[in-house]
PDB file of C-alpha atoms in Angstrom:
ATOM      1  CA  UNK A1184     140.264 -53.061  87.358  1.00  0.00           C
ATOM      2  CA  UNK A1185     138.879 -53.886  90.664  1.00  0.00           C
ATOM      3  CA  UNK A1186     134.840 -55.670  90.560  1.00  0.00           C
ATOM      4  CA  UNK A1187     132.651 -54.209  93.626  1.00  0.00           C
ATOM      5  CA  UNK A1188     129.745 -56.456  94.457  1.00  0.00           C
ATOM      6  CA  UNK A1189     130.873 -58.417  91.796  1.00  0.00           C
ATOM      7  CA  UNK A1190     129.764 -57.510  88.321  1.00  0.00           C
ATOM      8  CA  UNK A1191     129.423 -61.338  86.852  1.00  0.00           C
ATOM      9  CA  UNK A1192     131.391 -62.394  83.703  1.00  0.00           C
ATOM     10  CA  UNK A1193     129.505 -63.762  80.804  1.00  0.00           C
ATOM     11  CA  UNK A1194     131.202 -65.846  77.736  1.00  0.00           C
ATOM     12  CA  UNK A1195     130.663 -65.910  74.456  1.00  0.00           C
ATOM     13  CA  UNK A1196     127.068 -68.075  74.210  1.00  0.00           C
ATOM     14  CA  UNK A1197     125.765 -64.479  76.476  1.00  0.00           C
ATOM     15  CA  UNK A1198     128.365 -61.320  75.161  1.00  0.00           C
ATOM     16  CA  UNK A1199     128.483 -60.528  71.654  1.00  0.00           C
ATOM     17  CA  UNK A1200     131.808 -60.627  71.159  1.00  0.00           C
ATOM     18  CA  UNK A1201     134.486 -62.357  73.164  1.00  0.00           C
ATOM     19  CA  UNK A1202     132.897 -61.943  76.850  1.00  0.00           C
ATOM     20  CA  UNK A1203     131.480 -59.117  78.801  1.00  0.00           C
ATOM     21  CA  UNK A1204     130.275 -57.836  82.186  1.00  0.00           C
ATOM     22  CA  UNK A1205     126.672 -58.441  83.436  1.00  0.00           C
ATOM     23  CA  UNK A1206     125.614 -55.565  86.272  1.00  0.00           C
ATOM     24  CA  UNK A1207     122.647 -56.120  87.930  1.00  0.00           C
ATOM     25  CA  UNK A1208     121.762 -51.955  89.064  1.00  0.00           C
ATOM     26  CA  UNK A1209     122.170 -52.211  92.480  1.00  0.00           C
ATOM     27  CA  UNK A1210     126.071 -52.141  93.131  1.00  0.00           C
ATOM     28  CA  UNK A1211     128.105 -53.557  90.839  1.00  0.00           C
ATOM     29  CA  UNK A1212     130.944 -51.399  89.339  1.00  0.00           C
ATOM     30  CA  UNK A1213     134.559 -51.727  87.963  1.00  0.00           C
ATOM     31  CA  UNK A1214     137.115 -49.581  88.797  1.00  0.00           C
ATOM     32  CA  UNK A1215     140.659 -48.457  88.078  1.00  0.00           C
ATOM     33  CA  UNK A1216     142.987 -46.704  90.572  1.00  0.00           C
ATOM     34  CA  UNK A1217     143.056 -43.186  90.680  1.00  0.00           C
ATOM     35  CA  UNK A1218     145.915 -41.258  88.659  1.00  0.00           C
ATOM     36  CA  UNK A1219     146.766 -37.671  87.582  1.00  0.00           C
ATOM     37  CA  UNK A1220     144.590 -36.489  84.786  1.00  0.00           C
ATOM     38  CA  UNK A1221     147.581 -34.318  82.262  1.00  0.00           C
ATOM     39  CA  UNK A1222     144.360 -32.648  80.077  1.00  0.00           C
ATOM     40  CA  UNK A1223     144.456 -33.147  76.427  1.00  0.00           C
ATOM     41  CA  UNK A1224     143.822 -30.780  73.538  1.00  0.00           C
ATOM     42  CA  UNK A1225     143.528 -33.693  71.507  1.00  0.00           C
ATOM     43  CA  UNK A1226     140.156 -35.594  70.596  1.00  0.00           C
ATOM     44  CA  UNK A1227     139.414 -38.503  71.717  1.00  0.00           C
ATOM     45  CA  UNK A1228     136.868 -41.194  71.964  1.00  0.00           C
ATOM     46  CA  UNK A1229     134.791 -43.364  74.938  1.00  0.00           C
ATOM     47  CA  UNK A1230     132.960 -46.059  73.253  1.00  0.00           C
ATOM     48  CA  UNK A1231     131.441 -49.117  74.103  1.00  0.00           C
ATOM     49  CA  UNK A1232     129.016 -52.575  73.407  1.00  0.00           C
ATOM     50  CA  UNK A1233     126.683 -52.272  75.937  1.00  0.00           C
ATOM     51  CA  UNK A1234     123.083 -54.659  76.309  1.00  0.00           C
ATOM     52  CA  UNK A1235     120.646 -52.221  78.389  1.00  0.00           C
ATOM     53  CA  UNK A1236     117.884 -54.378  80.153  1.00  0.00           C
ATOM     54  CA  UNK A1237     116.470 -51.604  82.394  1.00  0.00           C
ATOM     55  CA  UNK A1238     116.170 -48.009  81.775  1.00  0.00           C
ATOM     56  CA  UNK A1239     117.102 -47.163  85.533  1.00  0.00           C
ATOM     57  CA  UNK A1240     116.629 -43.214  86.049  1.00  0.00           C
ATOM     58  CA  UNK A1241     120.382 -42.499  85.852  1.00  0.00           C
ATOM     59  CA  UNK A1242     122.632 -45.066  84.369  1.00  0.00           C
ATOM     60  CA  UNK A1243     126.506 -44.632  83.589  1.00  0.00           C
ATOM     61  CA  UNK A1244     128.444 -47.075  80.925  1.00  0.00           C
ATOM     62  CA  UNK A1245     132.012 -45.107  81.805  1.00  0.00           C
ATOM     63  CA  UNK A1246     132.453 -42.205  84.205  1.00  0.00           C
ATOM     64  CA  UNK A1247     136.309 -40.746  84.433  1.00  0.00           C
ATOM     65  CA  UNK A1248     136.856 -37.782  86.358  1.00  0.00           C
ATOM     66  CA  UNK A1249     135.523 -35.489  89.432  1.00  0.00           C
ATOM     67  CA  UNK A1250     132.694 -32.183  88.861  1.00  0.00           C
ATOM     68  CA  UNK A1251     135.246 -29.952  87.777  1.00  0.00           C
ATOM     69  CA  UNK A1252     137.248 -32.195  85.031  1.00  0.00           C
ATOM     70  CA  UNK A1253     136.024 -35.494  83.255  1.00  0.00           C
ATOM     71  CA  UNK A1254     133.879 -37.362  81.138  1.00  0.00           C
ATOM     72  CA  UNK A1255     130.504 -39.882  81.868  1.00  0.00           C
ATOM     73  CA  UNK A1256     128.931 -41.800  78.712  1.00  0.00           C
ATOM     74  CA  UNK A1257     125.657 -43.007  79.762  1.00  0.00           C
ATOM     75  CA  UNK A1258     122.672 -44.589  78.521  1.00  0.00           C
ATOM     76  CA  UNK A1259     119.785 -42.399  80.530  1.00  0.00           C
ATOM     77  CA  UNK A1260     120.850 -39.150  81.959  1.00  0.00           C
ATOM     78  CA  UNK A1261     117.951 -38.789  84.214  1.00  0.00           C
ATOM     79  CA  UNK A1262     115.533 -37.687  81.638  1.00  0.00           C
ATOM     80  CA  UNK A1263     115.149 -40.243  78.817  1.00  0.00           C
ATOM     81  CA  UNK A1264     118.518 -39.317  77.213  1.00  0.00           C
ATOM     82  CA  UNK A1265     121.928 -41.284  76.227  1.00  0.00           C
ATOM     83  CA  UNK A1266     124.677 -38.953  76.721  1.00  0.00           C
ATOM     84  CA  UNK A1267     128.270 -38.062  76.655  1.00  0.00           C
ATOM     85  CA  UNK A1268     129.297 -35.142  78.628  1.00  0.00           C
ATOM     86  CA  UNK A1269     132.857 -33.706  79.873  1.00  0.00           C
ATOM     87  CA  UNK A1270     133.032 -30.976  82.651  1.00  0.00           C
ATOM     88  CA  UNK A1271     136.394 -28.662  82.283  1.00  0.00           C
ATOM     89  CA  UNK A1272     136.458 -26.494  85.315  1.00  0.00           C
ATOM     90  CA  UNK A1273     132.919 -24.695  85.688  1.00  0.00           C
ATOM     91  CA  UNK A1274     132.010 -25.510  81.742  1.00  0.00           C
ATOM     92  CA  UNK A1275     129.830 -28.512  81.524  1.00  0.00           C
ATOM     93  CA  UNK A1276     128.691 -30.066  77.818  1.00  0.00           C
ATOM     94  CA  UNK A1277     126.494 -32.533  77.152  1.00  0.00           C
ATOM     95  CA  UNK A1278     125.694 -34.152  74.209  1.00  0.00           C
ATOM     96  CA  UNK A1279     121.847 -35.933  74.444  1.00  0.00           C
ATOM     97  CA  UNK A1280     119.777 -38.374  72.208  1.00  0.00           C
ATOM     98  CA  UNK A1281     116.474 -40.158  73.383  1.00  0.00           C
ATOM     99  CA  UNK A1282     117.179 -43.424  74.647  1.00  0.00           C
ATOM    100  CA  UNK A1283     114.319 -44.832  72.942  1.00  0.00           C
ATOM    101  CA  UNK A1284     117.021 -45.161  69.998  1.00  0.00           C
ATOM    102  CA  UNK A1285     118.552 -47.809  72.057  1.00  0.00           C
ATOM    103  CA  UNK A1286     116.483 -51.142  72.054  1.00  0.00           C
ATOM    104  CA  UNK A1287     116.429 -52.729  75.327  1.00  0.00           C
ATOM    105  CA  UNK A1288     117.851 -56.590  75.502  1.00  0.00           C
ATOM    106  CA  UNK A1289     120.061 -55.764  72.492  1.00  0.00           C
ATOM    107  CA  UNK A1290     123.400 -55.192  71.886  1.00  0.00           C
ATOM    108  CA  UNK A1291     124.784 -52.163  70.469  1.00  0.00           C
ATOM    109  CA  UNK A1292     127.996 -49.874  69.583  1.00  0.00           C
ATOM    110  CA  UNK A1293     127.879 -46.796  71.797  1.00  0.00           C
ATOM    111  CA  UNK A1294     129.959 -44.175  71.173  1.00  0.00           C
ATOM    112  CA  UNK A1295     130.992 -40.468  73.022  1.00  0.00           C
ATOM    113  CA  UNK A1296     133.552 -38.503  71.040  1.00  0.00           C
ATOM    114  CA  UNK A1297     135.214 -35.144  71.936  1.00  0.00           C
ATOM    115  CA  UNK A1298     136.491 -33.258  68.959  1.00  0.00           C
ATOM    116  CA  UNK A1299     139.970 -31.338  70.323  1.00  0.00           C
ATOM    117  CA  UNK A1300     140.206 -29.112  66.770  1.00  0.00           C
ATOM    118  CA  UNK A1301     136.698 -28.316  66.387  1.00  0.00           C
ATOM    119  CA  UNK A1302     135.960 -28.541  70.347  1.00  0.00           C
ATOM    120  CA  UNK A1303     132.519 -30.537  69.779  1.00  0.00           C
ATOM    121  CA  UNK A1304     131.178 -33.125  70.967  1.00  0.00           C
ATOM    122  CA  UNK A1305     129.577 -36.137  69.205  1.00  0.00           C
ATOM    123  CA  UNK A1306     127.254 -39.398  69.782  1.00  0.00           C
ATOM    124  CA  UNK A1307     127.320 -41.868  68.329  1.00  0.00           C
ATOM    125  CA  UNK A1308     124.558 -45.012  68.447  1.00  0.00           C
ATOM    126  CA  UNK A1309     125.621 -48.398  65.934  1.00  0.00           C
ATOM    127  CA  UNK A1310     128.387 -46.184  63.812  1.00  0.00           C
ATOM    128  CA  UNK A1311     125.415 -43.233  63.398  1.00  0.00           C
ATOM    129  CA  UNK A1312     125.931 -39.709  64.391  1.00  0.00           C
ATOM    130  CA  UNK A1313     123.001 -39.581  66.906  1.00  0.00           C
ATOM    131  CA  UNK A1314     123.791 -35.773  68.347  1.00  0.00           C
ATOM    132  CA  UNK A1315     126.512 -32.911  68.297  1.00  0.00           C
ATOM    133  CA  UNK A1316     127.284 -30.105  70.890  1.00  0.00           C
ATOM    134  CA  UNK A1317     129.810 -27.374  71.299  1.00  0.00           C
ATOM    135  CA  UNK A1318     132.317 -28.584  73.209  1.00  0.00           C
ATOM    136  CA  UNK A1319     134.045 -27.570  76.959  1.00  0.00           C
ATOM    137  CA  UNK A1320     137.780 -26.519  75.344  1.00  0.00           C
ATOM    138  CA  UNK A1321     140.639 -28.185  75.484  1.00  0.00           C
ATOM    139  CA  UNK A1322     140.423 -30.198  78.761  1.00  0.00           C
ATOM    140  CA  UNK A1323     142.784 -29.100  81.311  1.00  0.00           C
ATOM    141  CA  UNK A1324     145.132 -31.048  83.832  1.00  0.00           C
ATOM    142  CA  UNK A1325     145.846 -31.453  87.022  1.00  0.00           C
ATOM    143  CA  UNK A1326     148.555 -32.246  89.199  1.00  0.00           C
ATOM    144  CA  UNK A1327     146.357 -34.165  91.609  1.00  0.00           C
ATOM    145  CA  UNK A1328     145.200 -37.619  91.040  1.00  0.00           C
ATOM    146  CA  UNK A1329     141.293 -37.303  90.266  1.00  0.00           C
ATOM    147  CA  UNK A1330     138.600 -39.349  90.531  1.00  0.00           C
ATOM    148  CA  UNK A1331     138.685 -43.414  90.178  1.00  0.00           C
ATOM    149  CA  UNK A1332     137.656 -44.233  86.030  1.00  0.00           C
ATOM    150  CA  UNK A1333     134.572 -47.081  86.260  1.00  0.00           C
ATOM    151  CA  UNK A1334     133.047 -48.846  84.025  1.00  0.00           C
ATOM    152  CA  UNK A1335     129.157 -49.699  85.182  1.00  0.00           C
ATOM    153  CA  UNK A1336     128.793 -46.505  87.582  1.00  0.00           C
ATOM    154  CA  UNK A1337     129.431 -42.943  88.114  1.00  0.00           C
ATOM    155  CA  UNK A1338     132.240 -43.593  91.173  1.00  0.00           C
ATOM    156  CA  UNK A1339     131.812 -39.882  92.391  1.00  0.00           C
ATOM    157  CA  UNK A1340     128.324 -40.008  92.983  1.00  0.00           C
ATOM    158  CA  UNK A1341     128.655 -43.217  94.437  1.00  0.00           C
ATOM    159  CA  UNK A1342     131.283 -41.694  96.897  1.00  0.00           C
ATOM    160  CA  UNK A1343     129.071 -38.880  98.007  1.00  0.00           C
ATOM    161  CA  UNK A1344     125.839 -40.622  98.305  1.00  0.00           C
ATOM    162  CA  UNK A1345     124.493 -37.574  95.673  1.00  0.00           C
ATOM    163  CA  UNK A1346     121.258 -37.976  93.844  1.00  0.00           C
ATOM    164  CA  UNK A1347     120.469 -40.783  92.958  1.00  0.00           C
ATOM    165  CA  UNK A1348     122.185 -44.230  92.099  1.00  0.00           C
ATOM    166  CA  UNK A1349     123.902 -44.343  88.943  1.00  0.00           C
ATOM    167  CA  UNK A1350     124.294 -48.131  88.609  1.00  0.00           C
ATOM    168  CA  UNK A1351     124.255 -49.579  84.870  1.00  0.00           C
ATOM    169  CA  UNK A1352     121.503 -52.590  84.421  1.00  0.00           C
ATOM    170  CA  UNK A1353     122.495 -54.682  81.718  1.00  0.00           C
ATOM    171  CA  UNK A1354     126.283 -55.991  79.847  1.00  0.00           C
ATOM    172  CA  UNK A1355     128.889 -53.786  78.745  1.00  0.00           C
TER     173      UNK A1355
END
């Protein structure tokens, strides 16, 4: 991937395992080049060891996608909440838990899954089912390449100067 504003790398004496990204809220991001999204029917799962030090107002983990088709897993959705939602066309789920579950300054296993058979969506916080919500359908394609995937920001919003800033504080 590609490091705006330069998200700064952290061994092992600092990441839990291996090494890790530190983002400091304000700008830093990673992303990916843009591609064609083919759908899935499939499940499949976002998941990641993140270290939260700040619960900013709106903070993304992973974002992959544009408003009509994607996925975000977050760790505050704007109102207290970790989440893991997907958008297919106008259908938006979200799956919530308060982020009080999530100890700041410590790491932990977050997980967003999308169930293609039973088209639900699950959270998941350390290996615990957290939440479950009906799901948006299979997840459609497109023939157009769709938004950049990131890793410490919602890219879109970023883009578009909408809302507010979506910048992760912490290590993933």
């Amino acid at each position: 991937g590609v490091l705006a504003s330069a998200p700064l790398w952290v061994g092992q004496n600092e990441a839990k395992i291996g090494g890790a990204y530190r983002f400091d809220g304000v700008d830093d991001v990673i992303t990916f080049p843009p591609r064609i999204f083919n759908g899935t029917n499939a499940g499949f799962t976002i998941e990641a060891l993140v270290k939260v030090t700040s619960n900013a107002d709106y903070s993304v983990v992973f974002a992959d996608g544009t408003f009509n088709q994607g996925y975000v897993l977050g760790v505050n959705d704007g109102s207290g909440n970790l989440f893991f939602a997907t958008q297919n066309n106008a259908s938006l789920s979200m799956v919530t838990a308060p982020a009080t579950l999530l100890p700041l300054n410590t790491y932990a296993h977050l997980a967003g899954g999308h169930d293609g058979l039973q088209q639900t969506l699950s959270l998941y916080l350390n290996g615990a089912l957290i939440g479950t919500s009906p799901g948006p359908g299979p997840m459609k394609g497109s023939n157009r390449p769709v938004e950049r995937p990131s890793i410490g920001a919602d890219w879109l919003r970023d883009v578009l100067n909408l809302l507010q800033p979506s910048y992760f504080t912490g290590t993933i």
